[in-house]
mmCIF file of N, CA and C in Angstrom:
data_model
loop_
_atom_site.group_PDB
_atom_site.id
_atom_site.type_symbol
_atom_site.label_atom_id
_atom_site.label_comp_id
_atom_site.label_asym_id
_atom_site.label_seq_id
_atom_site.Cartn_x
_atom_site.Cartn_y
_atom_site.Cartn_z
ATOM 1 N N MET A 1 -7.080 16.771 -39.818
ATOM 2 C CA MET A 1 -6.817 17.371 -38.528
ATOM 3 C C MET A 1 -5.529 16.780 -37.969
ATOM 4 N N THR A 2 -4.688 17.631 -37.419
ATOM 5 C CA THR A 2 -3.423 17.204 -36.858
ATOM 6 C C THR A 2 -3.598 16.857 -35.384
ATOM 7 N N GLU A 3 -3.079 15.693 -35.006
ATOM 8 C CA GLU A 3 -3.138 15.291 -33.601
ATOM 9 C C GLU A 3 -2.054 16.018 -32.824
ATOM 10 N N GLN A 4 -2.437 16.649 -31.723
ATOM 11 C CA GLN A 4 -1.460 17.365 -30.907
ATOM 12 C C GLN A 4 -0.808 16.415 -29.916
ATOM 13 N N ARG A 5 0.486 16.575 -29.745
ATOM 14 C CA ARG A 5 1.260 15.770 -28.817
ATOM 15 C C ARG A 5 1.406 16.538 -27.519
ATOM 16 N N LEU A 6 1.183 15.850 -26.422
ATOM 17 C CA LEU A 6 1.413 16.471 -25.115
ATOM 18 C C LEU A 6 2.907 16.598 -24.871
ATOM 19 N N PRO A 7 3.338 17.690 -24.265
ATOM 20 C CA PRO A 7 4.770 17.834 -23.975
ATOM 21 C C PRO A 7 5.198 16.831 -22.912
ATOM 22 N N SER A 8 6.426 16.357 -23.030
ATOM 23 C CA SER A 8 6.972 15.485 -21.988
ATOM 24 C C SER A 8 7.441 16.362 -20.832
ATOM 25 N N ILE A 9 7.252 15.844 -19.618
ATOM 26 C CA ILE A 9 7.597 16.602 -18.417
ATOM 27 C C ILE A 9 8.466 15.741 -17.518
ATOM 28 N N CYS A 10 9.512 16.344 -16.978
ATOM 29 C CA CYS A 10 10.311 15.680 -15.959
ATOM 30 C C CYS A 10 10.197 16.496 -14.678
ATOM 31 N N VAL A 11 9.818 15.833 -13.611
ATOM 32 C CA VAL A 11 9.727 16.460 -12.300
ATOM 33 C C VAL A 11 11.055 16.206 -11.583
ATOM 34 N N VAL A 12 11.785 17.264 -11.335
ATOM 35 C CA VAL A 12 13.070 17.169 -10.645
ATOM 36 C C VAL A 12 12.818 17.500 -9.178
ATOM 37 N N GLY A 13 13.008 16.506 -8.350
ATOM 38 C CA GLY A 13 12.726 16.629 -6.924
ATOM 39 C C GLY A 13 11.498 15.805 -6.594
ATOM 40 N N LEU A 14 11.718 14.560 -6.231
ATOM 41 C CA LEU A 14 10.606 13.635 -5.974
ATOM 42 C C LEU A 14 10.359 13.478 -4.475
ATOM 43 N N GLY A 15 10.288 14.604 -3.807
ATOM 44 C CA GLY A 15 10.001 14.606 -2.372
ATOM 45 C C GLY A 15 8.506 14.597 -2.117
ATOM 46 N N LEU A 16 8.112 15.141 -0.987
ATOM 47 C CA LEU A 16 6.707 15.116 -0.574
ATOM 48 C C LEU A 16 5.774 15.814 -1.563
ATOM 49 N N MET A 17 6.262 16.833 -2.261
ATOM 50 C CA MET A 17 5.439 17.517 -3.250
ATOM 51 C C MET A 17 5.650 16.965 -4.657
ATOM 52 N N GLY A 18 6.887 16.654 -4.999
ATOM 53 C CA GLY A 18 7.207 16.224 -6.357
ATOM 54 C C GLY A 18 6.574 14.903 -6.755
ATOM 55 N N ARG A 19 6.560 13.938 -5.829
ATOM 56 C CA ARG A 19 5.974 12.621 -6.158
ATOM 57 C C ARG A 19 4.506 12.728 -6.532
ATOM 58 N N PRO A 20 3.664 13.395 -5.740
ATOM 59 C CA PRO A 20 2.258 13.487 -6.134
ATOM 60 C C PRO A 20 2.047 14.259 -7.437
ATOM 61 N N ILE A 21 2.871 15.272 -7.673
ATOM 62 C CA ILE A 21 2.760 16.017 -8.930
ATOM 63 C C ILE A 21 3.073 15.101 -10.100
ATOM 64 N N ALA A 22 4.171 14.345 -10.012
ATOM 65 C CA ALA A 22 4.557 13.429 -11.088
ATOM 66 C C ALA A 22 3.482 12.367 -11.321
ATOM 67 N N ARG A 23 2.946 11.805 -10.261
ATOM 68 C CA ARG A 23 1.900 10.784 -10.404
ATOM 69 C C ARG A 23 0.643 11.357 -11.044
ATOM 70 N N THR A 24 0.241 12.537 -10.632
ATOM 71 C CA THR A 24 -0.958 13.170 -11.182
ATOM 72 C C THR A 24 -0.797 13.416 -12.679
ATOM 73 N N LEU A 25 0.361 13.910 -13.080
ATOM 74 C CA LEU A 25 0.620 14.135 -14.499
ATOM 75 C C LEU A 25 0.581 12.823 -15.283
ATOM 76 N N ALA A 26 1.233 11.787 -14.744
ATOM 77 C CA ALA A 26 1.282 10.494 -15.429
ATOM 78 C C ALA A 26 -0.114 9.893 -15.570
ATOM 79 N N VAL A 27 -0.911 9.954 -14.504
ATOM 80 C CA VAL A 27 -2.272 9.409 -14.543
ATOM 81 C C VAL A 27 -3.134 10.165 -15.557
ATOM 82 N N ALA A 28 -2.850 11.453 -15.727
ATOM 83 C CA ALA A 28 -3.595 12.273 -16.691
ATOM 84 C C ALA A 28 -3.172 12.005 -18.132
ATOM 85 N N GLY A 29 -2.172 11.144 -18.320
ATOM 86 C CA GLY A 29 -1.739 10.791 -19.668
ATOM 87 C C GLY A 29 -0.606 11.630 -20.207
ATOM 88 N N VAL A 30 -0.030 12.468 -19.374
ATOM 89 C CA VAL A 30 1.105 13.290 -19.791
ATOM 90 C C VAL A 30 2.373 12.443 -19.693
ATOM 91 N N PRO A 31 3.196 12.417 -20.749
ATOM 92 C CA PRO A 31 4.458 11.670 -20.666
ATOM 93 C C PRO A 31 5.341 12.277 -19.571
ATOM 94 N N THR A 32 5.496 11.545 -18.471
ATOM 95 C CA THR A 32 6.145 12.098 -17.280
ATOM 96 C C THR A 32 7.260 11.192 -16.785
ATOM 97 N N THR A 33 8.377 11.817 -16.435
ATOM 98 C CA THR A 33 9.468 11.125 -15.763
ATOM 99 C C THR A 33 9.817 11.935 -14.516
ATOM 100 N N GLY A 34 10.731 11.402 -13.726
ATOM 101 C CA GLY A 34 11.175 12.113 -12.537
ATOM 102 C C GLY A 34 12.647 11.862 -12.293
ATOM 103 N N TRP A 35 13.258 12.746 -11.538
ATOM 104 C CA TRP A 35 14.656 12.599 -11.122
ATOM 105 C C TRP A 35 14.770 13.117 -9.704
ATOM 106 N N ASN A 36 15.602 12.458 -8.913
ATOM 107 C CA ASN A 36 15.863 12.893 -7.547
ATOM 108 C C ASN A 36 17.352 12.807 -7.296
ATOM 109 N N ARG A 37 17.904 13.761 -6.562
ATOM 110 C CA ARG A 37 19.363 13.760 -6.361
ATOM 111 C C ARG A 37 19.840 12.676 -5.422
ATOM 112 N N SER A 38 18.958 12.163 -4.581
ATOM 113 C CA SER A 38 19.335 11.035 -3.727
ATOM 114 C C SER A 38 18.441 9.846 -4.060
ATOM 115 N N ALA A 39 18.975 8.670 -3.823
ATOM 116 C CA ALA A 39 18.217 7.451 -4.117
ATOM 117 C C ALA A 39 16.984 7.385 -3.221
ATOM 118 N N LEU A 40 15.913 6.877 -3.791
ATOM 119 C CA LEU A 40 14.659 6.722 -3.048
ATOM 120 C C LEU A 40 14.269 5.256 -3.012
ATOM 121 N N ASP A 41 13.600 4.876 -1.967
ATOM 122 C CA ASP A 41 13.050 3.527 -1.876
ATOM 123 C C ASP A 41 12.119 3.324 -3.070
ATOM 124 N N PRO A 42 12.270 2.231 -3.808
ATOM 125 C CA PRO A 42 11.436 1.996 -4.993
ATOM 126 C C PRO A 42 9.934 2.061 -4.715
ATOM 127 N N THR A 43 9.513 1.716 -3.510
ATOM 128 C CA THR A 43 8.081 1.781 -3.210
ATOM 129 C C THR A 43 7.580 3.229 -3.182
ATOM 130 N N LEU A 44 8.455 4.185 -2.910
ATOM 131 C CA LEU A 44 8.050 5.591 -2.884
ATOM 132 C C LEU A 44 7.781 6.156 -4.269
ATOM 133 N N VAL A 45 8.438 5.585 -5.276
ATOM 134 C CA VAL A 45 8.306 6.135 -6.628
ATOM 135 C C VAL A 45 7.553 5.195 -7.576
ATOM 136 N N GLU A 46 6.764 4.291 -7.007
ATOM 137 C CA GLU A 46 5.956 3.417 -7.850
ATOM 138 C C GLU A 46 5.068 4.266 -8.747
ATOM 139 N N GLY A 47 5.006 3.877 -10.022
ATOM 140 C CA GLY A 47 4.179 4.597 -10.979
ATOM 141 C C GLY A 47 4.873 5.787 -11.618
ATOM 142 N N ILE A 48 6.113 6.052 -11.229
ATOM 143 C CA ILE A 48 6.875 7.164 -11.799
ATOM 144 C C ILE A 48 8.120 6.585 -12.464
ATOM 145 N N GLU A 49 8.320 6.882 -13.723
ATOM 146 C CA GLU A 49 9.554 6.459 -14.395
ATOM 147 C C GLU A 49 10.671 7.399 -13.946
ATOM 148 N N VAL A 50 11.640 6.867 -13.236
ATOM 149 C CA VAL A 50 12.746 7.680 -12.718
ATOM 150 C C VAL A 50 13.917 7.572 -13.689
ATOM 151 N N VAL A 51 14.389 8.736 -14.154
ATOM 152 C CA VAL A 51 15.542 8.747 -15.058
ATOM 153 C C VAL A 51 16.818 8.800 -14.227
ATOM 154 N N PRO A 52 17.920 8.257 -14.756
ATOM 155 C CA PRO A 52 19.140 8.126 -13.953
ATOM 156 C C PRO A 52 20.012 9.371 -13.855
ATOM 157 N N SER A 53 19.756 10.385 -14.688
ATOM 158 C CA SER A 53 20.665 11.532 -14.688
ATOM 159 C C SER A 53 19.920 12.825 -15.004
ATOM 160 N N LEU A 54 20.535 13.931 -14.600
ATOM 161 C CA LEU A 54 19.987 15.242 -14.958
ATOM 162 C C LEU A 54 20.049 15.471 -16.458
ATOM 163 N N GLU A 55 21.066 14.914 -17.087
ATOM 164 C CA GLU A 55 21.168 15.055 -18.538
ATOM 165 C C GLU A 55 19.933 14.464 -19.210
ATOM 166 N N GLU A 56 19.533 13.277 -18.777
ATOM 167 C CA GLU A 56 18.337 12.664 -19.344
ATOM 168 C C GLU A 56 17.085 13.454 -18.961
ATOM 169 N N ALA A 57 17.031 13.957 -17.744
ATOM 170 C CA ALA A 57 15.891 14.775 -17.313
ATOM 171 C C ALA A 57 15.743 16.007 -18.206
ATOM 172 N N SER A 58 16.862 16.589 -18.597
ATOM 173 C CA SER A 58 16.835 17.810 -19.405
ATOM 174 C C SER A 58 16.346 17.572 -20.826
ATOM 175 N N MET A 59 16.204 16.330 -21.231
ATOM 176 C CA MET A 59 15.718 16.023 -22.579
ATOM 177 C C MET A 59 14.199 16.182 -22.690
ATOM 178 N N SER A 60 13.524 16.353 -21.575
ATOM 179 C CA SER A 60 12.074 16.553 -21.594
ATOM 180 C C SER A 60 11.755 17.929 -22.158
ATOM 181 N N ASP A 61 10.525 18.068 -22.671
ATOM 182 C CA ASP A 61 10.093 19.370 -23.175
ATOM 183 C C ASP A 61 10.005 20.391 -22.039
ATOM 184 N N VAL A 62 9.572 19.928 -20.873
ATOM 185 C CA VAL A 62 9.389 20.790 -19.705
ATOM 186 C C VAL A 62 10.070 20.118 -18.520
ATOM 187 N N VAL A 63 10.820 20.895 -17.740
ATOM 188 C CA VAL A 63 11.438 20.389 -16.521
ATOM 189 C C VAL A 63 10.886 21.216 -15.360
ATOM 190 N N LEU A 64 10.191 20.536 -14.445
ATOM 191 C CA LEU A 64 9.655 21.197 -13.266
ATOM 192 C C LEU A 64 10.617 20.984 -12.104
ATOM 193 N N LEU A 65 11.062 22.057 -11.491
ATOM 194 C CA LEU A 65 11.925 21.950 -10.317
ATOM 195 C C LEU A 65 11.051 22.074 -9.076
ATOM 196 N N ILE A 66 10.949 20.993 -8.320
ATOM 197 C CA ILE A 66 10.183 20.980 -7.079
ATOM 198 C C ILE A 66 11.186 20.692 -5.969
ATOM 199 N N LEU A 67 11.924 21.725 -5.606
ATOM 200 C CA LEU A 67 13.032 21.567 -4.680
ATOM 201 C C LEU A 67 12.781 22.380 -3.417
ATOM 202 N N ALA A 68 13.365 21.922 -2.324
ATOM 203 C CA ALA A 68 13.068 22.474 -1.004
ATOM 204 C C ALA A 68 13.701 23.828 -0.718
ATOM 205 N N GLU A 69 14.824 24.116 -1.347
ATOM 206 C CA GLU A 69 15.542 25.341 -0.977
ATOM 207 C C GLU A 69 16.400 25.830 -2.128
ATOM 208 N N SER A 70 16.830 27.079 -2.013
ATOM 209 C CA SER A 70 17.622 27.692 -3.068
ATOM 210 C C SER A 70 18.938 26.967 -3.328
ATOM 211 N N SER A 71 19.564 26.457 -2.273
ATOM 212 C CA SER A 71 20.846 25.765 -2.473
ATOM 213 C C SER A 71 20.654 24.484 -3.293
ATOM 214 N N ALA A 72 19.524 23.815 -3.119
ATOM 215 C CA ALA A 72 19.232 22.621 -3.928
ATOM 216 C C ALA A 72 19.014 23.028 -5.384
ATOM 217 N N THR A 73 18.323 24.128 -5.600
ATOM 218 C CA THR A 73 18.105 24.628 -6.963
ATOM 219 C C THR A 73 19.436 24.997 -7.608
ATOM 220 N N ASP A 74 20.283 25.680 -6.874
ATOM 221 C CA ASP A 74 21.611 26.043 -7.393
ATOM 222 C C ASP A 74 22.406 24.803 -7.777
ATOM 223 N N ALA A 75 22.363 23.774 -6.945
ATOM 224 C CA ALA A 75 23.109 22.543 -7.218
ATOM 225 C C ALA A 75 22.592 21.852 -8.482
ATOM 226 N N VAL A 76 21.285 21.857 -8.666
ATOM 227 C CA VAL A 76 20.704 21.193 -9.837
ATOM 228 C C VAL A 76 20.987 21.976 -11.107
ATOM 229 N N LEU A 77 20.844 23.290 -11.025
ATOM 230 C CA LEU A 77 21.080 24.110 -12.220
ATOM 231 C C LEU A 77 22.535 24.125 -12.599
#
């Protein structure tokens, strides 16, 4: 039997919605990282591996965009 690997996920946008999503995925055993366009207090992202760049975020199998507005999405894309 072949062991299935869970896809890696990067949550882009670690705001009020993104942080809990990233934590929930990580606690569930999903390989999860996060990226935010502005620096966050380290206590806000405890338990989330934050990657330093969008380039690194894009290396995940799945990238979830949890952004507040269309202009933020345009800037990230």
